[in-house]
PDB file of C-alpha atoms in Angstrom:
ATOM      1  CA  MET F  16     -71.554 -21.470 -66.324  1.00 80.00           C
ATOM      2  CA  LEU F  17     -68.430 -22.953 -65.399  1.00 90.00           C
ATOM      3  CA  LEU F  18     -66.033 -22.770 -68.038  1.00 96.00           C
ATOM      4  CA  PRO F  19     -65.233 -25.892 -69.731  1.00 98.00           C
ATOM      5  CA  VAL F  20     -62.017 -28.496 -69.852  1.00 98.00           C
ATOM      6  CA  VAL F  21     -61.807 -28.600 -74.081  1.00 98.00           C
ATOM      7  CA  ALA F  22     -59.932 -31.530 -75.303  1.00 97.00           C
ATOM      8  CA  GLY F  23     -58.922 -31.749 -79.104  1.00 95.00           C
ATOM      9  CA  VAL F  24     -59.261 -33.879 -81.435  1.00 93.00           C
ATOM     10  CA  ASP F  25     -58.707 -35.427 -84.423  1.00 91.00           C
ATOM     11  CA  GLY F  26     -58.709 -39.174 -83.699  1.00 90.00           C
ATOM     12  CA  SER F  27     -54.754 -39.825 -83.519  1.00 90.00           C
ATOM     13  CA  ALA F  28     -53.483 -41.735 -80.260  1.00 91.00           C
ATOM     14  CA  GLU F  29     -52.314 -38.545 -78.689  1.00 92.00           C
ATOM     15  CA  SER F  30     -55.352 -36.896 -79.012  1.00 93.00           C
ATOM     16  CA  LEU F  31     -56.879 -39.636 -76.943  1.00 95.00           C
ATOM     17  CA  ALA F  32     -54.419 -39.868 -74.288  1.00 95.00           C
ATOM     18  CA  ALA F  33     -54.929 -35.982 -73.939  1.00 96.00           C
ATOM     19  CA  ALA F  34     -58.739 -35.474 -74.019  1.00 97.00           C
ATOM     20  CA  GLU F  35     -58.531 -38.572 -71.631  1.00 97.00           C
ATOM     21  CA  TRP F  36     -56.170 -36.273 -69.856  1.00 98.00           C
ATOM     22  CA  GLY F  37     -59.034 -33.607 -69.838  1.00 98.00           C
ATOM     23  CA  ALA F  38     -60.837 -35.718 -68.419  1.00 98.00           C
ATOM     24  CA  ARG F  39     -59.522 -36.841 -65.450  1.00 98.00           C
ATOM     25  CA  GLU F  40     -58.499 -33.422 -65.154  1.00 98.00           C
ATOM     26  CA  ALA F  41     -62.945 -31.574 -65.474  1.00 98.00           C
ATOM     27  CA  VAL F  42     -63.356 -34.203 -62.829  1.00 97.00           C
ATOM     28  CA  ARG F  43     -61.103 -32.616 -60.438  1.00 97.00           C
ATOM     29  CA  ARG F  44     -61.651 -29.393 -61.071  1.00 97.00           C
ATOM     30  CA  GLY F  45     -66.013 -29.706 -61.180  1.00 97.00           C
ATOM     31  CA  ARG F  46     -65.804 -29.028 -65.021  1.00 97.00           C
ATOM     32  CA  PRO F  47     -67.476 -30.088 -67.902  1.00 98.00           C
ATOM     33  CA  LEU F  48     -65.309 -31.294 -70.178  1.00 98.00           C
ATOM     34  CA  ARG F  49     -65.610 -30.847 -73.835  1.00 98.00           C
ATOM     35  CA  LEU F  50     -64.119 -32.027 -77.177  1.00 97.00           C
ATOM     36  CA  LEU F  51     -63.536 -30.308 -80.480  1.00 96.00           C
ATOM     37  CA  HIS F  52     -62.479 -31.430 -83.600  1.00 94.00           C
ATOM     38  CA  ALA F  53     -61.923 -28.858 -86.562  1.00 88.00           C
ATOM     39  CA  ARG F  54     -63.147 -30.222 -89.771  1.00 80.00           C
ATOM     40  CA  ALA F  55     -61.086 -30.807 -92.830  1.00 65.00           C
ATOM     41  CA  TRP F  56     -60.418 -26.976 -94.846  1.00 55.00           C
ATOM     42  CA  HIS F  57     -59.327 -25.337 -97.374  1.00 49.00           C
ATOM     43  CA  PRO F  58     -58.993 -21.905 -98.369  1.00 49.00           C
ATOM     44  CA  GLY F  59     -59.586 -23.224-102.015  1.00 50.00           C
ATOM     45  CA  GLN F  60     -62.583 -25.199-100.612  1.00 49.00           C
ATOM     46  CA  GLU F  61     -66.098 -25.051-102.732  1.00 51.00           C
ATOM     47  CA  ALA F  62     -68.364 -24.124-100.004  1.00 49.00           C
ATOM     48  CA  GLY F  63     -70.911 -25.859-102.639  1.00 51.00           C
ATOM     49  CA  SER F  64     -69.402 -29.433-102.608  1.00 60.00           C
ATOM     50  CA  HIS F  65     -71.939 -31.461-100.183  1.00 60.00           C
ATOM     51  CA  LEU F  66     -70.418 -35.021-100.910  1.00 59.00           C
ATOM     52  CA  ALA F  67     -66.416 -32.981 -99.455  1.00 59.00           C
ATOM     53  CA  THR F  68     -68.997 -31.773 -96.829  1.00 68.00           C
ATOM     54  CA  ALA F  69     -71.629 -34.356 -95.750  1.00 76.00           C
ATOM     55  CA  ALA F  70     -67.766 -36.851 -95.754  1.00 75.00           C
ATOM     56  CA  GLN F  71     -65.556 -34.672 -93.736  1.00 76.00           C
ATOM     57  CA  ARG F  72     -68.799 -34.610 -91.116  1.00 80.00           C
ATOM     58  CA  HIS F  73     -68.660 -38.062 -91.062  1.00 81.00           C
ATOM     59  CA  LEU F  74     -65.708 -39.009 -90.183  1.00 84.00           C
ATOM     60  CA  ALA F  75     -65.333 -35.962 -87.964  1.00 86.00           C
ATOM     61  CA  ARG F  76     -68.784 -37.570 -85.685  1.00 90.00           C
ATOM     62  CA  ARG F  77     -66.668 -41.271 -85.692  1.00 92.00           C
ATOM     63  CA  THR F  78     -63.556 -38.997 -84.627  1.00 92.00           C
ATOM     64  CA  LEU F  79     -65.650 -38.145 -82.156  1.00 95.00           C
ATOM     65  CA  ARG F  80     -67.613 -40.894 -80.804  1.00 95.00           C
ATOM     66  CA  GLU F  81     -63.943 -42.764 -80.605  1.00 95.00           C
ATOM     67  CA  ALA F  82     -63.150 -40.078 -78.358  1.00 95.00           C
ATOM     68  CA  GLU F  83     -66.190 -39.565 -76.720  1.00 96.00           C
ATOM     69  CA  GLU F  84     -67.029 -44.033 -75.820  1.00 96.00           C
ATOM     70  CA  ARG F  85     -62.862 -44.146 -74.314  1.00 95.00           C
ATOM     71  CA  VAL F  86     -64.016 -41.074 -71.823  1.00 97.00           C
ATOM     72  CA  SER F  87     -67.035 -42.284 -70.835  1.00 96.00           C
ATOM     73  CA  ARG F  88     -65.418 -45.735 -70.037  1.00 96.00           C
ATOM     74  CA  THR F  89     -61.801 -44.596 -68.256  1.00 94.00           C
ATOM     75  CA  ASN F  90     -63.759 -41.130 -66.851  1.00 95.00           C
ATOM     76  CA  PRO F  91     -67.611 -42.744 -66.293  1.00 95.00           C
ATOM     77  CA  ALA F  92     -67.971 -39.152 -63.943  1.00 95.00           C
ATOM     78  CA  VAL F  93     -67.470 -36.386 -66.146  1.00 97.00           C
ATOM     79  CA  THR F  94     -70.241 -33.886 -68.060  1.00 96.00           C
ATOM     80  CA  LEU F  95     -69.377 -35.159 -71.548  1.00 96.00           C
ATOM     81  CA  LYS F  96     -69.881 -32.798 -74.157  1.00 95.00           C
ATOM     82  CA  ASP F  97     -68.750 -32.457 -78.494  1.00 94.00           C
ATOM     83  CA  GLU F  98     -68.142 -29.931 -81.170  1.00 93.00           C
ATOM     84  CA  GLN F  99     -67.347 -29.932 -84.922  1.00 91.00           C
ATOM     85  CA  VAL F 100     -66.208 -26.558 -86.252  1.00 90.00           C
ATOM     86  CA  ASP F 101     -65.200 -25.538 -89.552  1.00 85.00           C
ATOM     87  CA  GLY F 102     -62.029 -24.060 -90.643  1.00 79.00           C
ATOM     88  CA  PRO F 103     -57.826 -24.162 -89.921  1.00 87.00           C
ATOM     89  CA  ALA F 104     -57.168 -26.245 -86.700  1.00 89.00           C
ATOM     90  CA  THR F 105     -55.114 -23.249 -85.064  1.00 91.00           C
ATOM     91  CA  THR F 106     -57.563 -21.045 -85.457  1.00 92.00           C
ATOM     92  CA  ALA F 107     -60.722 -23.057 -83.848  1.00 93.00           C
ATOM     93  CA  LEU F 108     -58.494 -24.083 -81.033  1.00 94.00           C
ATOM     94  CA  LEU F 109     -57.226 -21.049 -80.215  1.00 95.00           C
ATOM     95  CA  ARG F 110     -61.141 -19.535 -80.669  1.00 95.00           C
ATOM     96  CA  ALA F 111     -62.023 -22.375 -78.566  1.00 95.00           C
ATOM     97  CA  ALA F 112     -59.396 -21.380 -75.795  1.00 95.00           C
ATOM     98  CA  ASP F 113     -60.491 -18.550 -74.856  1.00 96.00           C
ATOM     99  CA  GLY F 114     -64.144 -19.327 -73.266  1.00 95.00           C
ATOM    100  CA  ALA F 115     -62.541 -22.755 -71.842  1.00 97.00           C
ATOM    101  CA  GLU F 116     -61.299 -22.999 -67.933  1.00 97.00           C
ATOM    102  CA  LEU F 117     -57.711 -24.979 -70.410  1.00 97.00           C
ATOM    103  CA  LEU F 118     -57.670 -26.370 -73.129  1.00 98.00           C
ATOM    104  CA  VAL F 119     -56.088 -29.926 -74.033  1.00 97.00           C
ATOM    105  CA  LEU F 120     -53.429 -31.363 -77.149  1.00 95.00           C
ATOM    106  CA  GLY F 121     -51.376 -34.494 -77.534  1.00 91.00           C
ATOM    107  CA  SER F 122     -48.340 -34.757 -78.391  1.00 82.00           C
ATOM    108  CA  ARG F 123     -47.352 -37.498 -79.807  1.00 64.00           C
ATOM    109  CA  GLY F 124     -43.363 -38.904 -77.627  1.00 49.00           C
ATOM    110  CA  LEU F 125     -40.780 -40.420 -79.244  1.00 42.00           C
ATOM    111  CA  SER F 126     -38.061 -42.699 -76.901  1.00 37.00           C
ATOM    112  CA  GLY F 127     -34.827 -41.737 -75.294  1.00 36.00           C
ATOM    113  CA  PHE F 128     -33.504 -38.051 -75.936  1.00 37.00           C
ATOM    114  CA  ALA F 129     -36.169 -37.005 -78.238  1.00 39.00           C
ATOM    115  CA  GLY F 130     -38.633 -36.339 -76.207  1.00 42.00           C
ATOM    116  CA  PHE F 131     -42.120 -34.604 -77.408  1.00 42.00           C
ATOM    117  CA  LEU F 132     -42.787 -34.704 -81.232  1.00 48.00           C
ATOM    118  CA  VAL F 133     -44.770 -31.241 -81.732  1.00 62.00           C
ATOM    119  CA  GLY F 134     -46.732 -30.736 -83.763  1.00 72.00           C
ATOM    120  CA  SER F 135     -47.419 -26.992 -85.804  1.00 78.00           C
ATOM    121  CA  VAL F 136     -50.714 -27.024 -84.905  1.00 85.00           C
ATOM    122  CA  ALA F 137     -49.875 -27.277 -80.997  1.00 85.00           C
ATOM    123  CA  LEU F 138     -46.757 -24.732 -80.869  1.00 86.00           C
ATOM    124  CA  GLY F 139     -48.741 -23.200 -82.835  1.00 89.00           C
ATOM    125  CA  VAL F 140     -51.485 -22.566 -80.417  1.00 92.00           C
ATOM    126  CA  VAL F 141     -49.385 -23.012 -77.136  1.00 92.00           C
ATOM    127  CA  ALA F 142     -47.791 -19.505 -78.599  1.00 91.00           C
ATOM    128  CA  ARG F 143     -50.525 -17.921 -79.338  1.00 93.00           C
ATOM    129  CA  ALA F 144     -53.280 -18.479 -76.354  1.00 95.00           C
ATOM    130  CA  THR F 145     -54.574 -16.516 -74.762  1.00 94.00           C
ATOM    131  CA  ARG F 146     -55.516 -19.330 -71.023  1.00 96.00           C
ATOM    132  CA  PRO F 147     -53.802 -22.095 -70.675  1.00 98.00           C
ATOM    133  CA  VAL F 148     -52.248 -25.265 -72.878  1.00 97.00           C
ATOM    134  CA  VAL F 149     -51.835 -28.199 -71.344  1.00 97.00           C
ATOM    135  CA  LEU F 150     -50.008 -30.644 -73.874  1.00 95.00           C
ATOM    136  CA  VAL F 151     -50.297 -34.992 -73.503  1.00 94.00           C
ATOM    137  CA  ARG F 152     -48.201 -37.167 -74.994  1.00 90.00           C
ATOM    138  CA  ALA F 153     -49.312 -40.830 -76.703  1.00 89.00           C
ATOM    139  CA  GLY F 154     -49.664 -43.058 -74.067  1.00 90.00           C
ATOM    140  CA  GLU F 155     -50.082 -40.938 -71.556  1.00 94.00           C
ATOM    141  CA  GLU F 156     -52.846 -43.346 -68.233  1.00 95.00           C
ATOM    142  CA  ALA F 157     -54.045 -42.586 -65.188  1.00 97.00           C
ATOM    143  CA  ALA F 158     -51.081 -44.067 -63.346  1.00 97.00           C
ATOM    144  CA  ASP F 159     -48.948 -41.780 -64.949  1.00 97.00           C
ATOM    145  CA  GLU F 160     -49.643 -39.191 -62.523  1.00 98.00           C
ATOM    146  CA  HIS F 161     -49.739 -41.672 -58.670  1.00 98.00           C
ATOM    147  CA  LEU F 162     -47.223 -42.514 -57.333  1.00 97.00           C
ATOM    148  CA  PRO F 163     -46.544 -46.942 -58.243  1.00 96.00           C
ATOM    149  CA  ALA F 164     -47.803 -49.420 -55.589  1.00 97.00           C
ATOM    150  CA  ALA F 165     -45.893 -51.054 -52.651  1.00 96.00           C
ATOM    151  CA  ASP F 166     -44.755 -53.690 -55.275  1.00 97.00           C
ATOM    152  CA  GLY F 167     -43.499 -50.821 -57.977  1.00 95.00           C
ATOM    153  CA  SER F 168     -45.970 -51.534 -59.759  1.00 97.00           C
ATOM    154  CA  PRO F 169     -48.205 -49.017 -61.960  1.00 96.00           C
ATOM    155  CA  SER F 170     -51.576 -47.918 -58.982  1.00 97.00           C
ATOM    156  CA  VAL F 171     -53.972 -45.048 -59.386  1.00 96.00           C
ATOM    157  CA  ARG F 172     -54.271 -45.385 -56.043  1.00 96.00           C
ATOM    158  CA  THR F 173     -51.810 -44.037 -54.680  1.00 98.00           C
ATOM    159  CA  GLY F 174     -50.741 -40.581 -53.933  1.00 98.00           C
ATOM    160  CA  TYR F 175     -50.315 -38.269 -56.832  1.00 98.00           C
ATOM    161  CA  ARG F 176     -46.465 -37.488 -58.208  1.00 98.00           C
ATOM    162  CA  ASP F 177     -45.285 -33.447 -57.199  1.00 98.00           C
ATOM    163  CA  VAL F 178     -45.880 -30.946 -59.401  1.00 98.00           C
ATOM    164  CA  VAL F 179     -43.536 -29.207 -61.357  1.00 98.00           C
ATOM    165  CA  LEU F 180     -42.749 -25.709 -61.758  1.00 98.00           C
ATOM    166  CA  GLY F 181     -41.177 -23.539 -62.814  1.00 96.00           C
ATOM    167  CA  LEU F 182     -40.440 -19.999 -61.720  1.00 96.00           C
ATOM    168  CA  ASP F 183     -38.302 -17.092 -63.064  1.00 92.00           C
ATOM    169  CA  LEU F 184     -37.390 -15.133 -60.430  1.00 93.00           C
ATOM    170  CA  GLY F 185     -36.643 -12.427 -62.388  1.00 88.00           C
ATOM    171  CA  ASP F 186     -40.208 -12.147 -63.349  1.00 87.00           C
ATOM    172  CA  PRO F 187     -42.453 -13.848 -61.382  1.00 93.00           C
ATOM    173  CA  SER F 188     -45.641 -14.485 -62.593  1.00 95.00           C
ATOM    174  CA  ASP F 189     -48.533 -14.681 -61.205  1.00 97.00           C
ATOM    175  CA  GLU F 190     -51.422 -16.421 -62.982  1.00 97.00           C
ATOM    176  CA  VAL F 191     -48.040 -18.964 -63.680  1.00 97.00           C
ATOM    177  CA  ILE F 192     -47.603 -18.904 -59.406  1.00 98.00           C
ATOM    178  CA  ARG F 193     -50.972 -19.488 -58.891  1.00 98.00           C
ATOM    179  CA  PHE F 194     -51.705 -22.050 -61.414  1.00 98.00           C
ATOM    180  CA  ALA F 195     -49.928 -24.680 -59.804  1.00 98.00           C
ATOM    181  CA  PHE F 196     -50.567 -24.176 -56.318  1.00 98.00           C
ATOM    182  CA  GLU F 197     -54.059 -24.956 -57.508  1.00 98.00           C
ATOM    183  CA  ALA F 198     -53.265 -27.651 -59.165  1.00 98.00           C
ATOM    184  CA  ALA F 199     -50.869 -29.517 -56.739  1.00 98.00           C
ATOM    185  CA  ALA F 200     -54.236 -28.738 -54.101  1.00 98.00           C
ATOM    186  CA  LEU F 201     -56.135 -30.079 -56.918  1.00 98.00           C
ATOM    187  CA  ARG F 202     -54.432 -33.489 -56.654  1.00 98.00           C
ATOM    188  CA  GLY F 203     -53.352 -33.444 -52.928  1.00 98.00           C
ATOM    189  CA  ALA F 204     -49.878 -32.932 -54.571  1.00 98.00           C
ATOM    190  CA  ARG F 205     -46.239 -32.237 -52.844  1.00 98.00           C
ATOM    191  CA  LEU F 206     -45.356 -28.702 -55.532  1.00 98.00           C
ATOM    192  CA  LYS F 207     -41.665 -28.899 -56.604  1.00 98.00           C
ATOM    193  CA  VAL F 208     -40.219 -25.019 -57.700  1.00 98.00           C
ATOM    194  CA  VAL F 209     -37.730 -24.742 -59.706  1.00 97.00           C
ATOM    195  CA  HIS F 210     -35.465 -21.926 -60.197  1.00 96.00           C
ATOM    196  CA  ALA F 211     -32.259 -22.101 -62.041  1.00 93.00           C
ATOM    197  CA  TRP F 212     -29.655 -19.750 -62.067  1.00 88.00           C
ATOM    198  CA  GLN F 213     -26.736 -18.723 -63.578  1.00 81.00           C
ATOM    199  CA  PRO F 214     -23.517 -18.204 -62.135  1.00 77.00           C
ATOM    200  CA  ALA F 215     -21.507 -15.058 -62.537  1.00 63.00           C
ATOM    201  CA  SER F 216     -18.563 -15.607 -64.795  1.00 56.00           C
ATOM    202  CA  PRO F 217     -15.367 -14.307 -62.819  1.00 52.00           C
ATOM    203  CA  LEU F 218     -14.046 -11.106 -62.824  1.00 48.00           C
ATOM    204  CA  GLY F 219     -11.708 -10.624 -66.276  1.00 46.00           C
ATOM    205  CA  GLY F 220      -8.505 -11.802 -66.766  1.00 44.00           C
ATOM    206  CA  LEU F 221      -8.850 -13.647 -63.421  1.00 44.00           C
ATOM    207  CA  GLY F 222      -9.611 -16.688 -64.956  1.00 46.00           C
ATOM    208  CA  PRO F 223     -12.151 -19.679 -62.874  1.00 46.00           C
ATOM    209  CA  GLY F 224     -10.603 -19.684 -59.626  1.00 43.00           C
ATOM    210  CA  GLU F 225     -11.273 -19.423 -55.821  1.00 44.00           C
ATOM    211  CA  ILE F 226     -13.090 -15.735 -56.341  1.00 41.00           C
ATOM    212  CA  GLY F 227     -15.851 -16.811 -59.150  1.00 45.00           C
ATOM    213  CA  LEU F 228     -16.296 -20.660 -57.150  1.00 49.00           C
ATOM    214  CA  ALA F 229     -16.348 -18.296 -53.204  1.00 49.00           C
ATOM    215  CA  GLU F 230     -19.269 -16.482 -54.656  1.00 68.00           C
ATOM    216  CA  ARG F 231     -21.110 -19.154 -55.545  1.00 73.00           C
ATOM    217  CA  PRO F 232     -22.538 -20.448 -51.826  1.00 80.00           C
ATOM    218  CA  ARG F 233     -23.171 -16.717 -51.424  1.00 84.00           C
ATOM    219  CA  GLN F 234     -25.368 -15.995 -54.877  1.00 84.00           C
ATOM    220  CA  ALA F 235     -27.438 -19.289 -53.939  1.00 86.00           C
ATOM    221  CA  GLU F 236     -28.450 -18.015 -50.602  1.00 90.00           C
ATOM    222  CA  GLU F 237     -29.294 -15.024 -52.037  1.00 92.00           C
ATOM    223  CA  TRP F 238     -31.399 -16.637 -54.731  1.00 93.00           C
ATOM    224  CA  ARG F 239     -32.837 -19.175 -52.120  1.00 93.00           C
ATOM    225  CA  GLY F 240     -33.887 -16.251 -49.692  1.00 95.00           C
ATOM    226  CA  PHE F 241     -35.979 -14.769 -52.807  1.00 95.00           C
ATOM    227  CA  LEU F 242     -37.667 -17.228 -53.798  1.00 97.00           C
ATOM    228  CA  THR F 243     -38.708 -18.026 -50.364  1.00 97.00           C
ATOM    229  CA  ALA F 244     -40.077 -15.362 -50.414  1.00 97.00           C
ATOM    230  CA  VAL F 245     -41.879 -14.768 -53.408  1.00 97.00           C
ATOM    231  CA  LEU F 246     -43.277 -18.037 -52.151  1.00 98.00           C
ATOM    232  CA  GLN F 247     -44.509 -16.819 -48.993  1.00 97.00           C
ATOM    233  CA  VAL F 248     -47.958 -15.229 -49.895  1.00 97.00           C
ATOM    234  CA  TRP F 249     -48.181 -18.313 -51.708  1.00 98.00           C
ATOM    235  CA  ARG F 250     -47.982 -20.801 -49.041  1.00 98.00           C
ATOM    236  CA  GLU F 251     -50.517 -18.738 -47.102  1.00 98.00           C
ATOM    237  CA  LYS F 252     -53.202 -19.273 -49.664  1.00 98.00           C
ATOM    238  CA  PHE F 253     -52.631 -22.589 -50.040  1.00 98.00           C
ATOM    239  CA  PRO F 254     -51.306 -23.584 -46.460  1.00 98.00           C
ATOM    240  CA  ASP F 255     -52.321 -27.086 -47.142  1.00 98.00           C
ATOM    241  CA  VAL F 256     -49.392 -27.430 -49.924  1.00 98.00           C
ATOM    242  CA  GLU F 257     -46.195 -29.169 -48.618  1.00 98.00           C
ATOM    243  CA  VAL F 258     -43.671 -27.412 -51.186  1.00 98.00           C
ATOM    244  CA  VAL F 259     -39.970 -27.922 -51.322  1.00 98.00           C
ATOM    245  CA  GLU F 260     -37.914 -25.342 -53.205  1.00 97.00           C
ATOM    246  CA  ARG F 261     -35.099 -26.416 -55.642  1.00 95.00           C
ATOM    247  CA  VAL F 262     -32.899 -23.811 -57.018  1.00 94.00           C
ATOM    248  CA  THR F 263     -29.939 -24.468 -58.885  1.00 92.00           C
ATOM    249  CA  ALA F 264     -26.730 -23.005 -60.791  1.00 90.00           C
ATOM    250  CA  GLY F 265     -27.129 -23.497 -64.831  1.00 89.00           C
ATOM    251  CA  ARG F 266     -28.927 -23.319 -67.359  1.00 90.00           C
ATOM    252  CA  ALA F 267     -33.398 -23.416 -66.818  1.00 90.00           C
ATOM    253  CA  ARG F 268     -33.973 -25.552 -69.331  1.00 89.00           C
ATOM    254  CA  SER F 269     -32.138 -28.211 -68.225  1.00 91.00           C
ATOM    255  CA  ALA F 270     -32.781 -28.619 -64.504  1.00 93.00           C
ATOM    256  CA  LEU F 271     -36.256 -28.124 -65.614  1.00 93.00           C
ATOM    257  CA  VAL F 272     -36.806 -31.656 -68.105  1.00 91.00           C
ATOM    258  CA  ARG F 273     -34.659 -33.304 -64.756  1.00 93.00           C
ATOM    259  CA  ALA F 274     -37.031 -31.671 -62.254  1.00 93.00           C
ATOM    260  CA  ALA F 275     -40.472 -33.169 -64.255  1.00 93.00           C
ATOM    261  CA  SER F 276     -38.675 -36.553 -64.095  1.00 93.00           C
ATOM    262  CA  GLY F 277     -41.613 -38.550 -62.390  1.00 93.00           C
ATOM    263  CA  ALA F 278     -43.177 -35.323 -61.913  1.00 97.00           C
ATOM    264  CA  SER F 279     -47.574 -35.872 -62.371  1.00 98.00           C
ATOM    265  CA  LEU F 280     -47.176 -32.529 -64.238  1.00 98.00           C
ATOM    266  CA  LEU F 281     -44.567 -29.629 -64.803  1.00 97.00           C
ATOM    267  CA  VAL F 282     -46.462 -26.138 -65.422  1.00 97.00           C
ATOM    268  CA  VAL F 283     -43.899 -23.553 -66.836  1.00 96.00           C
ATOM    269  CA  GLY F 284     -44.389 -19.858 -68.122  1.00 94.00           C
ATOM    270  CA  ARG F 285     -45.141 -17.660 -71.495  1.00 93.00           C
ATOM    271  CA  ARG F 286     -44.798 -14.282 -71.393  1.00 90.00           C
ATOM    272  CA  THR F 287     -47.968 -12.793 -73.717  1.00 86.00           C
ATOM    273  CA  THR F 288     -45.726  -9.331 -74.669  1.00 72.00           C
ATOM    274  CA  GLU F 289     -46.231  -9.152 -79.079  1.00 59.00           C
ATOM    275  CA  ARG F 290     -42.018  -9.226 -79.947  1.00 56.00           C
ATOM    276  CA  PRO F 291     -41.346  -8.278 -83.155  1.00 49.00           C
ATOM    277  CA  ALA F 292     -40.952 -11.981 -84.712  1.00 50.00           C
ATOM    278  CA  GLY F 293     -43.796 -12.163 -83.226  1.00 51.00           C
ATOM    279  CA  PRO F 294     -45.937 -15.386 -80.859  1.00 57.00           C
ATOM    280  CA  ARG F 295     -43.268 -17.662 -80.219  1.00 63.00           C
ATOM    281  CA  THR F 296     -42.238 -19.908 -76.827  1.00 75.00           C
ATOM    282  CA  GLY F 297     -39.346 -18.537 -75.016  1.00 81.00           C
ATOM    283  CA  PRO F 298     -36.117 -21.356 -75.027  1.00 85.00           C
ATOM    284  CA  VAL F 299     -36.977 -22.675 -72.102  1.00 87.00           C
ATOM    285  CA  THR F 300     -41.011 -22.911 -72.450  1.00 86.00           C
ATOM    286  CA  HIS F 301     -40.165 -24.777 -75.758  1.00 85.00           C
ATOM    287  CA  ALA F 302     -37.472 -27.478 -74.628  1.00 85.00           C
ATOM    288  CA  ALA F 303     -39.768 -28.286 -71.839  1.00 85.00           C
ATOM    289  CA  ILE F 304     -42.905 -28.982 -73.689  1.00 85.00           C
ATOM    290  CA  GLN F 305     -40.139 -30.984 -75.962  1.00 84.00           C
ATOM    291  CA  HIS F 306     -38.140 -32.718 -73.223  1.00 85.00           C
ATOM    292  CA  ALA F 307     -40.845 -33.055 -70.175  1.00 89.00           C
ATOM    293  CA  GLY F 308     -41.382 -36.534 -69.093  1.00 88.00           C
ATOM    294  CA  CYS F 309     -44.901 -35.525 -68.135  1.00 94.00           C
ATOM    295  CA  PRO F 310     -48.091 -33.829 -69.253  1.00 95.00           C
ATOM    296  CA  VAL F 311     -47.053 -29.506 -69.409  1.00 96.00           C
ATOM    297  CA  ALA F 312     -48.203 -26.984 -68.873  1.00 97.00           C
ATOM    298  CA  VAL F 313     -47.930 -23.625 -70.511  1.00 96.00           C
ATOM    299  CA  VAL F 314     -49.475 -20.622 -69.670  1.00 97.00           C
ATOM    300  CA  PRO F 315     -49.904 -17.172 -69.953  1.00 95.00           C
ATOM    301  CA  HIS F 316     -49.163 -14.117 -68.860  1.00 93.00           C
ATOM    302  CA  GLU F 317     -47.738 -10.125 -69.998  1.00 87.00           C
TER     303      GLU F 317
END
């Protein structure tokens, strides 16, 4: 049985954009799309409150119907299912993600440098999910995944924009790399792999001078060689995927946000190893989901 692509819907503009993106991804992967709505629930809610339950079910049905109509109109080829569940949204979405190919959630896009406004539910799911989670901003449309037409206008008939992979060469995860290569292969897109490194500080007492500057080209070349070596086996597994390697000095979060400008998808990883403070996203992944200008796939790995 094929695992579905699951999209959480709550009636908001961002969740509808997520449902449409999920439908396109489901068609690309040959998977069904499952629309999921978690009905409002409170710990003190009385089980016998039939009127309140009926009202919640009506609202949930209306929310799902709106999403179904939107998806069916824009993606008629998708196999569509829907489900209502009770309980806190984070718990319900995490449970759904366990049985999904991937989970798609909405993030409200803001203008300028504010980036995404990612709610507590989405952040809680990303920090704990055992399957990939894709965050999609409100207003994301099919044409945004594609290159513009020759006259500069939006188009869905052109090729896909790059898939960008943020790769930590100190901890290169097979799960994250595989997801990015598969996403690029499904789209027939170029894969841009980005690694950012922090230049070593000059020796104490010397200050920033010629010695430190002379070391940078050698360090950059070493990182480029390491990146090429890590990707070699994946190039052989996905020979049809064009790969572009980018090694840059500086902060990883800034490099990824820049690289994701004009991309169709940004792929980043999240380590699942339990931390003393509990599950969370790392600073680079957090910055990516807050500020990237395209959908962001967060892939968990050990």
